Coordinates of C-alpha atoms in Angstrom, one line a residue:
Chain A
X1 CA -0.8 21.8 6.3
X2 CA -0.3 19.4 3.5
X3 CA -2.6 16.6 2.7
X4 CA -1.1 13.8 1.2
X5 CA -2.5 10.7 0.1
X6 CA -0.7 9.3 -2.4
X7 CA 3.5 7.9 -1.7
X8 CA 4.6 9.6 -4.9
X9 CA 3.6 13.1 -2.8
X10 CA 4.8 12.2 0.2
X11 CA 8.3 11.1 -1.6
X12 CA 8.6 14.4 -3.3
X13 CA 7.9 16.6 -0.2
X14 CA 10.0 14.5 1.9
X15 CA 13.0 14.8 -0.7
X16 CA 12.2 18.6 -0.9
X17 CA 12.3 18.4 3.0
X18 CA 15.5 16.5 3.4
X19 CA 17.4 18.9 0.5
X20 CA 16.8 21.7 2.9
X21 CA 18.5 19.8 6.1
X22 CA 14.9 20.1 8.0
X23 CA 14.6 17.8 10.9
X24 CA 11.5 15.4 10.8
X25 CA 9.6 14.3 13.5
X26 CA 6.6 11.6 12.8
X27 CA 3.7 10.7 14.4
X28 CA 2.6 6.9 13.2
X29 CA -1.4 6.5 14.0
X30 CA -4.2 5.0 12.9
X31 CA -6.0 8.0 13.0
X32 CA -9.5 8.7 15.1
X33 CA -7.3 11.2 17.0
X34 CA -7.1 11.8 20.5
X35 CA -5.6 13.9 23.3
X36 CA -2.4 10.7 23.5
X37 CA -2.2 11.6 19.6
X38 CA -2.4 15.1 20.5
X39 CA 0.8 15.0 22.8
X40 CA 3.2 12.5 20.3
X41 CA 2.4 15.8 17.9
X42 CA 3.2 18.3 20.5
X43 CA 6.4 16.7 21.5
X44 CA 7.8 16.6 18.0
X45 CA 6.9 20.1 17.3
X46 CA 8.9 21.0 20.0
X47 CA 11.6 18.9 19.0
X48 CA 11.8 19.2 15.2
X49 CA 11.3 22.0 12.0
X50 CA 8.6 19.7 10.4
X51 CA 5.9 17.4 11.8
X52 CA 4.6 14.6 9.7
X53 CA 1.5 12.3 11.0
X54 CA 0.1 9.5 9.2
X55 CA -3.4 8.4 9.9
X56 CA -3.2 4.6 8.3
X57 CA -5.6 1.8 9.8
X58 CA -3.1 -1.1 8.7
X59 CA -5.0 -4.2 8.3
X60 CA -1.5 -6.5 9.1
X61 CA -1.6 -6.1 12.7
X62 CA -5.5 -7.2 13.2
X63 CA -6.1 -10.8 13.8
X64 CA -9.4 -11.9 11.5
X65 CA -11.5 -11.8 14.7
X66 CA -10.3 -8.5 15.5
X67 CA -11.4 -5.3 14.9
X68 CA -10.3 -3.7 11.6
X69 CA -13.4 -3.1 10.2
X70 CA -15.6 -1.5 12.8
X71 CA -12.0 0.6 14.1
X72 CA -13.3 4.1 15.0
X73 CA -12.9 6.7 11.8
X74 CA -13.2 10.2 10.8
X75 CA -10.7 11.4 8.3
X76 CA -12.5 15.1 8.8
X77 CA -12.1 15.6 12.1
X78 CA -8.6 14.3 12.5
X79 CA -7.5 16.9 9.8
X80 CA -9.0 19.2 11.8
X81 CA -6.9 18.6 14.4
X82 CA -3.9 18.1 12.9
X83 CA -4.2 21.0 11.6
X84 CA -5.0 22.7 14.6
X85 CA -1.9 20.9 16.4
X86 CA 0.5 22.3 14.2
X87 CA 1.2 18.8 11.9
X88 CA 2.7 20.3 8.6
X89 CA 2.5 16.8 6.1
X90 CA -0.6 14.7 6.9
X91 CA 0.0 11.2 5.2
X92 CA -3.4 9.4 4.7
X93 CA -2.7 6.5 1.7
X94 CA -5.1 4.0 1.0
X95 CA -4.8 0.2 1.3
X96 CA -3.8 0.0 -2.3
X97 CA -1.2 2.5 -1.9
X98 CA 0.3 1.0 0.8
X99 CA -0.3 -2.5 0.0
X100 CA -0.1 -2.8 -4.0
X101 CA 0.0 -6.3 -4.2
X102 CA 1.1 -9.5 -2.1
X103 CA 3.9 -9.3 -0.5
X104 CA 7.5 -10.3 -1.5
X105 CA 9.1 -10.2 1.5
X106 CA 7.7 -11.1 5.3
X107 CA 8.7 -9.2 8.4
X108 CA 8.4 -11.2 11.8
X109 CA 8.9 -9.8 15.1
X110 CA 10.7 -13.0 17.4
X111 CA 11.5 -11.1 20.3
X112 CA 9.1 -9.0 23.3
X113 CA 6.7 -10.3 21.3
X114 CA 5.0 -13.3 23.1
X115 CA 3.3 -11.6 26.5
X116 CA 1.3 -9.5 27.3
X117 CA -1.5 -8.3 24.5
X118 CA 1.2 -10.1 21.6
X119 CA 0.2 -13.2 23.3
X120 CA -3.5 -13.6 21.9
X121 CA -2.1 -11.7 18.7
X122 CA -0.5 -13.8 16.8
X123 CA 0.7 -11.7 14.0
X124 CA -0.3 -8.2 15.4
X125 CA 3.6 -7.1 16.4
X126 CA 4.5 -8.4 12.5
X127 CA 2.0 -6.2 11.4
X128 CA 3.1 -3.5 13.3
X129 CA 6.8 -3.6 12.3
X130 CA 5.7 -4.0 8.6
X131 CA 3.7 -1.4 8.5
X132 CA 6.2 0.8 10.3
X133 CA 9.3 -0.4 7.9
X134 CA 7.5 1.0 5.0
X135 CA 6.2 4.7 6.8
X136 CA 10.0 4.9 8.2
X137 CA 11.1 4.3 4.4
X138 CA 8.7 6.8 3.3
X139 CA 9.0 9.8 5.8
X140 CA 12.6 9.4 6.6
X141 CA 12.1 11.0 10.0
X142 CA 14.8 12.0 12.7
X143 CA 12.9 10.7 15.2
X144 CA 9.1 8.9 15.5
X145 CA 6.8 9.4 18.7
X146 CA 4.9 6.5 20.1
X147 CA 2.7 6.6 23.3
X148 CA 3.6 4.5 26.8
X149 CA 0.3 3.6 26.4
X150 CA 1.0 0.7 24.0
X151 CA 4.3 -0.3 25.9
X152 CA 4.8 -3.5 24.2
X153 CA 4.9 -1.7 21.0
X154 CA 7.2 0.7 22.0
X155 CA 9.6 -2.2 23.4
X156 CA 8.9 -3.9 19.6
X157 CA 9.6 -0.8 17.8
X158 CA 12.9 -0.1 19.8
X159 CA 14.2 -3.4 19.0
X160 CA 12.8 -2.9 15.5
X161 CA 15.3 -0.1 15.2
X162 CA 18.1 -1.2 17.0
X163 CA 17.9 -4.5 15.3
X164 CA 17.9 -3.3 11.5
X165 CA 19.7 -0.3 12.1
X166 CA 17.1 1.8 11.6
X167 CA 18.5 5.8 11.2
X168 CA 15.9 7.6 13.5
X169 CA 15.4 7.9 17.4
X170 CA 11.9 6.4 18.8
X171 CA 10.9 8.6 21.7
X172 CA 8.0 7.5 24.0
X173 CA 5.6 9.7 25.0
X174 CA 3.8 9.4 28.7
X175 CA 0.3 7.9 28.8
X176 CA -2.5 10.8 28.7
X177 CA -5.2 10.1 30.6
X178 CA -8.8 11.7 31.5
X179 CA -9.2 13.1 34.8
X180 CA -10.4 10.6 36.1
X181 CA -7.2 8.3 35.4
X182 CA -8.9 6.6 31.9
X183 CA -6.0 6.1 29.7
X184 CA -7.6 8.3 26.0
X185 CA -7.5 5.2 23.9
X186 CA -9.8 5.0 20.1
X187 CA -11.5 2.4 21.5
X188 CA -13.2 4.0 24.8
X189 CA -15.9 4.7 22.2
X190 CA -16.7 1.4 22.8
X191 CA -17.4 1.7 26.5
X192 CA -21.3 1.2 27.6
X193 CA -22.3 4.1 30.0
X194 CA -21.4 2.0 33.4
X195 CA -18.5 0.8 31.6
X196 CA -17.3 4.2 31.4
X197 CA -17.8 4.4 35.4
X198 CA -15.6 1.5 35.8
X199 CA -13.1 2.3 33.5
X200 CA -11.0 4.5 35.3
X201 CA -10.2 1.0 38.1
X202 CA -7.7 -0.4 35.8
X203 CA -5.4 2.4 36.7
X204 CA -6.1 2.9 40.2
X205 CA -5.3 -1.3 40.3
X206 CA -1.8 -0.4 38.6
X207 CA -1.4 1.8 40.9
X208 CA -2.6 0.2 43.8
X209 CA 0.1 -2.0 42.8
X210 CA 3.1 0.4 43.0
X211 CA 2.1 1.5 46.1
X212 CA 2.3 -2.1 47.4
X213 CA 5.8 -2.2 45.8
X214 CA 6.9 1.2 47.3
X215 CA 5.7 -0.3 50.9
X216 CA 8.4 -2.8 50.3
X217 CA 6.9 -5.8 48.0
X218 CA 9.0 -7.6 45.8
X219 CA 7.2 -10.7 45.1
X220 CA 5.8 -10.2 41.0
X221 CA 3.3 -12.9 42.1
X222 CA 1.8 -10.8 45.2
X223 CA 1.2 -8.2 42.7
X224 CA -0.5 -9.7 40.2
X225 CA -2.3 -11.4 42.4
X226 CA -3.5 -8.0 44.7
X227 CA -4.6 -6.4 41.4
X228 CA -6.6 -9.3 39.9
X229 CA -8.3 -8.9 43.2
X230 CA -8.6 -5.3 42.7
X231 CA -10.3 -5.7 39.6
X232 CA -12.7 -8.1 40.3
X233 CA -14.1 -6.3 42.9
X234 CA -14.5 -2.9 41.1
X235 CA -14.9 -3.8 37.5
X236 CA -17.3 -5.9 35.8
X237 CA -15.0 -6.7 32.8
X238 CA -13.0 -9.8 32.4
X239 CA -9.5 -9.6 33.3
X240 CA -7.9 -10.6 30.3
X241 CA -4.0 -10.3 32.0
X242 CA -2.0 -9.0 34.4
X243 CA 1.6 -9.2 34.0
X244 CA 4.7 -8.0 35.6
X245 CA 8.4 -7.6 33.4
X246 CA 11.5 -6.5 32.9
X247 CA 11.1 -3.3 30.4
X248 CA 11.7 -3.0 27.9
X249 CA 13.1 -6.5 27.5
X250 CA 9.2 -7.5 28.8
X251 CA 11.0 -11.0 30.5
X252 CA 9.7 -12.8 33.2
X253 CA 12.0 -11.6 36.5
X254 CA 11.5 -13.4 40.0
X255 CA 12.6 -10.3 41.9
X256 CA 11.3 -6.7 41.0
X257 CA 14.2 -4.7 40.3
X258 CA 15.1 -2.4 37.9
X259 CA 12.7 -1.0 35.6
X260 CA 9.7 -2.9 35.9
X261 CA 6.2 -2.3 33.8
X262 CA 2.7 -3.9 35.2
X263 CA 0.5 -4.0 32.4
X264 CA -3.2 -5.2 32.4
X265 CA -6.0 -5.8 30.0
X266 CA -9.9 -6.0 30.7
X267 CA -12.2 -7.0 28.8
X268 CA -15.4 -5.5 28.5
X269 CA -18.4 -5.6 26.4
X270 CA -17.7 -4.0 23.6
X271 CA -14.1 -3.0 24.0
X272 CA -10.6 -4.8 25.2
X273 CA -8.8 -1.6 27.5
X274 CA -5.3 -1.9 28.0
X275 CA -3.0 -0.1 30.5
X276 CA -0.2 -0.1 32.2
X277 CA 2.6 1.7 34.4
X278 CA 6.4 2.1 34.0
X279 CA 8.7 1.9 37.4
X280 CA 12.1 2.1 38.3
X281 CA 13.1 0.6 41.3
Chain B
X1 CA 40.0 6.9 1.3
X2 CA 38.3 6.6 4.9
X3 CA 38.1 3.3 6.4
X4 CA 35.5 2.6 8.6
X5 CA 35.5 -0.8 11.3
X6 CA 32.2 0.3 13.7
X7 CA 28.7 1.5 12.9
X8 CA 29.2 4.0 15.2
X9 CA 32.2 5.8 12.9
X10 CA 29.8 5.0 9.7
X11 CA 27.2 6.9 11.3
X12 CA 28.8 10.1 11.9
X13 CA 30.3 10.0 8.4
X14 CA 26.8 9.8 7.0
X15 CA 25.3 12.2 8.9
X16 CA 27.9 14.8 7.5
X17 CA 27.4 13.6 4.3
X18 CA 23.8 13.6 4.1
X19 CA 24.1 17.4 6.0
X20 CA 26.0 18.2 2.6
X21 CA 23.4 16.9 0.5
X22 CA 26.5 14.6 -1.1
X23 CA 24.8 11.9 -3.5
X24 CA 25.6 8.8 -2.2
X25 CA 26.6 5.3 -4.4
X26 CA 26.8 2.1 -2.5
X27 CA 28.6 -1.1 -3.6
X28 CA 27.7 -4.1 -0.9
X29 CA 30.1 -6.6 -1.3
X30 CA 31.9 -9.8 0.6
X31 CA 35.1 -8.7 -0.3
X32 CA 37.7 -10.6 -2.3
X33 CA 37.0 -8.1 -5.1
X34 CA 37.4 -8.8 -8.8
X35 CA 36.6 -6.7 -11.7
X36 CA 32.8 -7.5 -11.3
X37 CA 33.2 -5.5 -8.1
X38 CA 35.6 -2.8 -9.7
X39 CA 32.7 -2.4 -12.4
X40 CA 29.8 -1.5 -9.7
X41 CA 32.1 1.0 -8.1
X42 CA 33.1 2.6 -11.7
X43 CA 29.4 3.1 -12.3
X44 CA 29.0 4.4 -8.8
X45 CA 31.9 6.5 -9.2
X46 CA 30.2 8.1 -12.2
X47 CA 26.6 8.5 -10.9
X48 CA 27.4 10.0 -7.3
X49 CA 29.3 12.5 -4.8
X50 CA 30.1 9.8 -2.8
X51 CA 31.5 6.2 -3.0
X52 CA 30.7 3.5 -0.5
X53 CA 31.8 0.4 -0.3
X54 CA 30.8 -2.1 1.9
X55 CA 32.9 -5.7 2.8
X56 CA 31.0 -8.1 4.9
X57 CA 30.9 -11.6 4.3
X58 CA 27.6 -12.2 6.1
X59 CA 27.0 -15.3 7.6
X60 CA 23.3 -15.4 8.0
X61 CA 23.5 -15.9 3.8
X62 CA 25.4 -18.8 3.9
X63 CA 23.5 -22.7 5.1
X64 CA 24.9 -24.8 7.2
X65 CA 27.0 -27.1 4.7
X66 CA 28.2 -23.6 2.7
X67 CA 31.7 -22.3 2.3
X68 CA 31.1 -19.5 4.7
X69 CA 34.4 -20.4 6.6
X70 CA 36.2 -20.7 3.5
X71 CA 34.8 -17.7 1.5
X72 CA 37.7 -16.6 0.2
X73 CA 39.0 -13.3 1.7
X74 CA 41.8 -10.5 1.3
X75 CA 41.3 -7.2 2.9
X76 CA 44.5 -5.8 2.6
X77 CA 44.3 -6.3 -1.2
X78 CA 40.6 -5.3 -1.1
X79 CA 41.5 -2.2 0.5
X80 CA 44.3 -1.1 -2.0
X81 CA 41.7 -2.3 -4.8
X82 CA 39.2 0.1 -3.4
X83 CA 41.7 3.0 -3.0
X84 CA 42.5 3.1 -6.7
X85 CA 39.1 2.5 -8.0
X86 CA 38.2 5.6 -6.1
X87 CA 35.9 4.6 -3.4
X88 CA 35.2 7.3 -0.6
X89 CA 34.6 4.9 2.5
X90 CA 35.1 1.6 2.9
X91 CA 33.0 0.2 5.5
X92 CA 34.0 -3.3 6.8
X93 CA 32.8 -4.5 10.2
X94 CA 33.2 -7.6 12.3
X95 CA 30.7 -9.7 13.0
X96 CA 30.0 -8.5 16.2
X97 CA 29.2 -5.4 15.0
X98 CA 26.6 -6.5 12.3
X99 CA 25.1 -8.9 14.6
X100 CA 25.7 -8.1 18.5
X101 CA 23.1 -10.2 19.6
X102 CA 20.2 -12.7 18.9
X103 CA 17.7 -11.2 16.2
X104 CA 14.5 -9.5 17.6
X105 CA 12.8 -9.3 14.2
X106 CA 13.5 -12.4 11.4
X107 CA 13.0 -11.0 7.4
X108 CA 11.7 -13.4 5.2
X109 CA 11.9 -13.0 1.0
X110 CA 9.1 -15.3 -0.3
X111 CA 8.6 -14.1 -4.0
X112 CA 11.2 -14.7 -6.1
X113 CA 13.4 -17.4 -4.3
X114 CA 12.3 -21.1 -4.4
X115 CA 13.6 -20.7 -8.4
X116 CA 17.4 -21.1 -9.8
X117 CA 20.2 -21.1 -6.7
X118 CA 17.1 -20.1 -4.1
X119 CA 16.0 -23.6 -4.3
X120 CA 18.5 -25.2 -2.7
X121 CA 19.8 -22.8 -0.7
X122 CA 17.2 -22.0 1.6
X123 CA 17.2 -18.8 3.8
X124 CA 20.2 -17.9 1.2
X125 CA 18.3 -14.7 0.1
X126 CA 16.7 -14.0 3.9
X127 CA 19.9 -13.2 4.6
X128 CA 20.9 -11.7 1.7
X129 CA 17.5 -9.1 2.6
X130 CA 18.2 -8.9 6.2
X131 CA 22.0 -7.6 5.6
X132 CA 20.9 -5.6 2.8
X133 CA 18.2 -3.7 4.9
X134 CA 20.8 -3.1 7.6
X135 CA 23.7 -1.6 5.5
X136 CA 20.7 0.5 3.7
X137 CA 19.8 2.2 7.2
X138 CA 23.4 2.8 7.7
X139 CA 24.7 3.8 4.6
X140 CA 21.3 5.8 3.4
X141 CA 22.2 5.7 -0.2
X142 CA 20.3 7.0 -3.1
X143 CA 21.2 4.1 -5.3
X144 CA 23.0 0.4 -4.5
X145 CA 24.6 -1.2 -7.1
X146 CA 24.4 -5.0 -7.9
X147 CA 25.8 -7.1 -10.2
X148 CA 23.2 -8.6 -13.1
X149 CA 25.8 -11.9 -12.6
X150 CA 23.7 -13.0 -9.3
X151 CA 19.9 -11.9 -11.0
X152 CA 18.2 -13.4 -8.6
X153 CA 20.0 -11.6 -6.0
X154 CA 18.8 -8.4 -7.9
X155 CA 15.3 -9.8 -8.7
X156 CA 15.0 -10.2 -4.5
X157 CA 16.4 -7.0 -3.9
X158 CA 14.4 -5.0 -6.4
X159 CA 11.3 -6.8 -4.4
X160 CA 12.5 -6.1 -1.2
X161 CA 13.0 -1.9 -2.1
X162 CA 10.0 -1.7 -3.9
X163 CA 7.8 -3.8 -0.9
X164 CA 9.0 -1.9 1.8
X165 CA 9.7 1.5 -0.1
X166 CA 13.2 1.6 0.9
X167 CA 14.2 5.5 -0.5
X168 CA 17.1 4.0 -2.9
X169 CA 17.6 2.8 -6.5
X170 CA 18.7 -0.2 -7.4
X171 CA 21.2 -0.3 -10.3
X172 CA 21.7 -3.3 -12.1
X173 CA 25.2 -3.5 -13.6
X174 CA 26.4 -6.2 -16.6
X175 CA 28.0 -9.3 -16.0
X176 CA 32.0 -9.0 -16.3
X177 CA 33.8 -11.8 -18.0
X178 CA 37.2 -12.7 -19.0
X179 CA 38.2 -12.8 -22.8
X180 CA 36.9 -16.0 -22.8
X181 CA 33.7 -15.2 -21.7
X182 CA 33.7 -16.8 -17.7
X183 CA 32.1 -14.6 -15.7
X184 CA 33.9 -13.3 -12.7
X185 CA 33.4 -14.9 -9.2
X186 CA 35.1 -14.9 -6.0
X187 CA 34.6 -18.3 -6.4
X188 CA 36.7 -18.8 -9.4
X189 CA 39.6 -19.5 -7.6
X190 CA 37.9 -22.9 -6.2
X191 CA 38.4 -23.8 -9.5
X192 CA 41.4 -26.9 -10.6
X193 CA 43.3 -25.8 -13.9
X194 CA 41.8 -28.4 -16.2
X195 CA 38.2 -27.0 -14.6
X196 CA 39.5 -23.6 -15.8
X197 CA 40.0 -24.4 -19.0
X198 CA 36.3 -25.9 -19.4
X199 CA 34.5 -23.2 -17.1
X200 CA 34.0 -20.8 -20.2
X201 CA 31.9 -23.0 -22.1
X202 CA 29.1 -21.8 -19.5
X203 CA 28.3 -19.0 -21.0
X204 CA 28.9 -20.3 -24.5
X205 CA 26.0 -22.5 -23.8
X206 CA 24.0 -19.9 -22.6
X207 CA 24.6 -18.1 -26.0
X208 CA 23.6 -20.9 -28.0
X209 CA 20.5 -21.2 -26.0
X210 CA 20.2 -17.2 -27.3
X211 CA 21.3 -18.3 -30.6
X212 CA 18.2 -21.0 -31.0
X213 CA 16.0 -18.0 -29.8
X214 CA 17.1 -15.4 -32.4
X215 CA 16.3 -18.2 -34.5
X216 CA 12.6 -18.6 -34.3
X217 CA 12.3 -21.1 -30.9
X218 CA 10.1 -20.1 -28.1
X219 CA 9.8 -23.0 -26.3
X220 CA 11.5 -22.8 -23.0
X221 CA 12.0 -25.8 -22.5
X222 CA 13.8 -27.1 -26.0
X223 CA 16.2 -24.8 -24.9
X224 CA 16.9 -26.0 -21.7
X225 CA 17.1 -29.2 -23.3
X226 CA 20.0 -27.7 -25.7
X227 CA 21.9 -26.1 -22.9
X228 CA 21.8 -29.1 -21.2
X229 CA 23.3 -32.0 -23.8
X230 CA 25.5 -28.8 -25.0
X231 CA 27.0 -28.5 -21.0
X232 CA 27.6 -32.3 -20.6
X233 CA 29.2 -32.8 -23.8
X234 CA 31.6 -29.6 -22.9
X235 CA 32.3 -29.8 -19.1
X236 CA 33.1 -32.3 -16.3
X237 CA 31.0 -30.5 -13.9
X238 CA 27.4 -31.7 -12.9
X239 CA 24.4 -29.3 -13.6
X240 CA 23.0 -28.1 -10.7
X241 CA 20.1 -26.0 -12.9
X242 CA 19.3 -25.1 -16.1
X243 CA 16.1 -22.6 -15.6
X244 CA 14.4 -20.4 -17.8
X245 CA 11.9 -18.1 -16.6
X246 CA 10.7 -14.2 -17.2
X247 CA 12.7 -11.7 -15.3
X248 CA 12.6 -9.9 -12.8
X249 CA 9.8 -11.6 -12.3
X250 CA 11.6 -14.9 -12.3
X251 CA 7.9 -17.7 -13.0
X252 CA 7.6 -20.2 -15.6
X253 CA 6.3 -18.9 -18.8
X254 CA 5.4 -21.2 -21.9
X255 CA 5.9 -19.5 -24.8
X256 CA 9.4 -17.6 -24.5
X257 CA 8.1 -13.3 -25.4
X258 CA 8.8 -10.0 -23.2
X259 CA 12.3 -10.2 -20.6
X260 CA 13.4 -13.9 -20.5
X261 CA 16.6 -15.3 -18.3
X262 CA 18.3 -18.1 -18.9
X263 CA 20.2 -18.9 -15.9
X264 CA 22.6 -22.0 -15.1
X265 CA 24.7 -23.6 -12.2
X266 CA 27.4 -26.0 -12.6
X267 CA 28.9 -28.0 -9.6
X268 CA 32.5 -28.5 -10.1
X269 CA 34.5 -30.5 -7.6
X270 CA 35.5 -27.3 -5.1
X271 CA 33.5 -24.6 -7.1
X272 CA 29.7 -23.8 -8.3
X273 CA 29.7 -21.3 -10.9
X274 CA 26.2 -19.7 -11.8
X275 CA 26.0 -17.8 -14.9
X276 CA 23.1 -16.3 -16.8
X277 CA 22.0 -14.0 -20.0
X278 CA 18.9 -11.6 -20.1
X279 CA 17.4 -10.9 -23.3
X280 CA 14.3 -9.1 -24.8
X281 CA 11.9 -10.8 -27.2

């Protein structure tokens, strides 16, 4: 495995990579890998010659309350296991590499943007399809793997693509989750000891909430309203949303049809967890 | 010669292409092609495998009280022009095809543009970006090639590659005049005979400015003064701008040293013609 920090490396391997027709599969993170990472990497080594992962914690897409500084790291180990998950180029640039000086020219996403956790980001989706822009330019990849975990992303990043033309497939990669039904996020780190007990309610609400749909609901409302009720009663976080859509065009529908996503986010102590589940119906 | 209508045909072409490591050239354009055009395709022609040529007029680049409907246009002549100046593919889609449906992400230049024809035509080099960054995904070049007539264009695009690491070169190529010095312009034609006759003494003003520098003046703005009594003793038209600034960088300076453009517009009744001149001191 390569390990790259600079973008004058990374250009010269990529054109070395792209001479020699290799198909490129990338893997976007911010790094403090986990076993979601672990499957994005495993599905583009199946499906491509070369694996490249970047481990960048892009200050853009935090809000100034947020997070950026405290975000979970550890460079060591995640080369360690990227290494050990078959990545062949890890890209790991500093701030200054990948943000020399003020910007020139402003990307803003308009669209899927303004529900569900975009909603009390302002800026977080703009941040994200910056950041991407500039990887995509960089690694040139055939295809990039994001997880179903952050579904609003993925439904940004499509449109990203689709929007800009964009040469490169985005594939999205099922939610991994612990045993107990915990979606692996960097942030469960976060989680007190009986938060960690709790934890695993936010997906037993979502589903809780198919099976009400399976049984015949159709109402969004009902829903939202059976797992709000859900997770008051077994969680001690606040519920920060629960929201029912069209995916991935995340609109507002009256009648569940189609494909569908109910996403929630709780907030607890220490830590905002985010989840959510993808049905066609 | 291939000529190409949909993305989808483009796409395929590339793909072979790029499969043959063929170096590709690409010439964006809006079509009614003079010998400015014909001079970015010869150096294309000489620096790459592959040709491209692009014809779009894009309307997201022109405001609301622009000549977008009356840009002038010829594709049949455009296409034989393209033929014998030995362009490979000539890519020219409808509208529809650039823009099939309301924008999910919005690009915004903001270095660069509220100076010479940005000033006034606001979200003029937005679009400019926007366009640019979708024909770049299609056409995947290794260098695009712009005409040093619209510098500004080129200082925005040389931002906009080297912000978001776009993996292409961006060639600046000389301004071509007629014998008597007017720069070439699809807009020319706007232009009534007696204007034609007066037009050339823009970039004869522009030389004198040069000439007063060679000379030992550095302020910037005793020459704009010059340029300016020189134009409305010489034309009819009303100056829109007379700016001088550093380049590519395009901010004020007060004491004229390093690259320095001089850069004018004149309004004539049907036509603006922009001109400019470069120079090391």
């Amino acid at each position: 495995m390569k390990k790259l920090e600079t973008i004058e490396q990374l250009k010269k391997s990529i054109i070395e990579l792209k001479h020699e027709n290799k198909s490129i599969g990338f893997v976007p993170t911010m790094g403090f890998l986990h076993e979601g990472h672990l499957s994005l990497i495993k599905k583009a080594r199946e499906n491509h010659d070369i694996v490249v992962l970047s481990i960048f914690v892009n200050p853009l897409q935090f809000g100034p309350n947020e997070d950026f500084e405290r975000y979970p790291r550890d460079i060591h180990r995640d080369e360690q296991l990227a290494l050990e998950s078959g990545v062949d180029v890890l890209f790991a640039p500093t701030l200054k590499e990948m943000y020399p000086h003020s910007p020139s020219i402003k990307m803003k996403a308009i669209s899927r943007v303004d529900v569900l956790c975009g909603k009390k980001r302002e800026g977080h989706f703009d941040g994200v399809v910056t950041v991407l822009t500039k990887l995509f330019h960089l690694v040139q990849p055939d295809a990039a793997y994001f997880g179903q975990k952050d579904a609003q992303q993925v439904a940004v990043v499509e449109a990203l693509v689709k929007d800009l033309n964009f040469p490169l497939q985005i594939i999205s990669v099922p939610t991994v989750r612990e045993e107990n039904g915990l979606a692996k996020s960097s942030r469960n780190v976060y989680l007190t000891n009986s938060e960690k007990q709790e934890a695993p309610q936010l997906y037993r609400s979502l589903q809780y909430g198919v099976q009400a749909i399976e049984n015949g609901e159709r109402d969004p409302f009902a829903i939202v309203q059976m797992i709000s009720t859900y997770l008051n009663e077994h969680t001690s976080g606040e519920v920060d949303y629960i929201e029912v859509y069209s995916y991935p065009s995340l609109e507002a529908v009256n009648v569940l049809q189609g494909n569908i996503i109910i996403a929630i986010a709780v907030q607890f102590q220490s830590a905002r967890l985010i989840d959510n589940i993808i049905i066609e119906i």
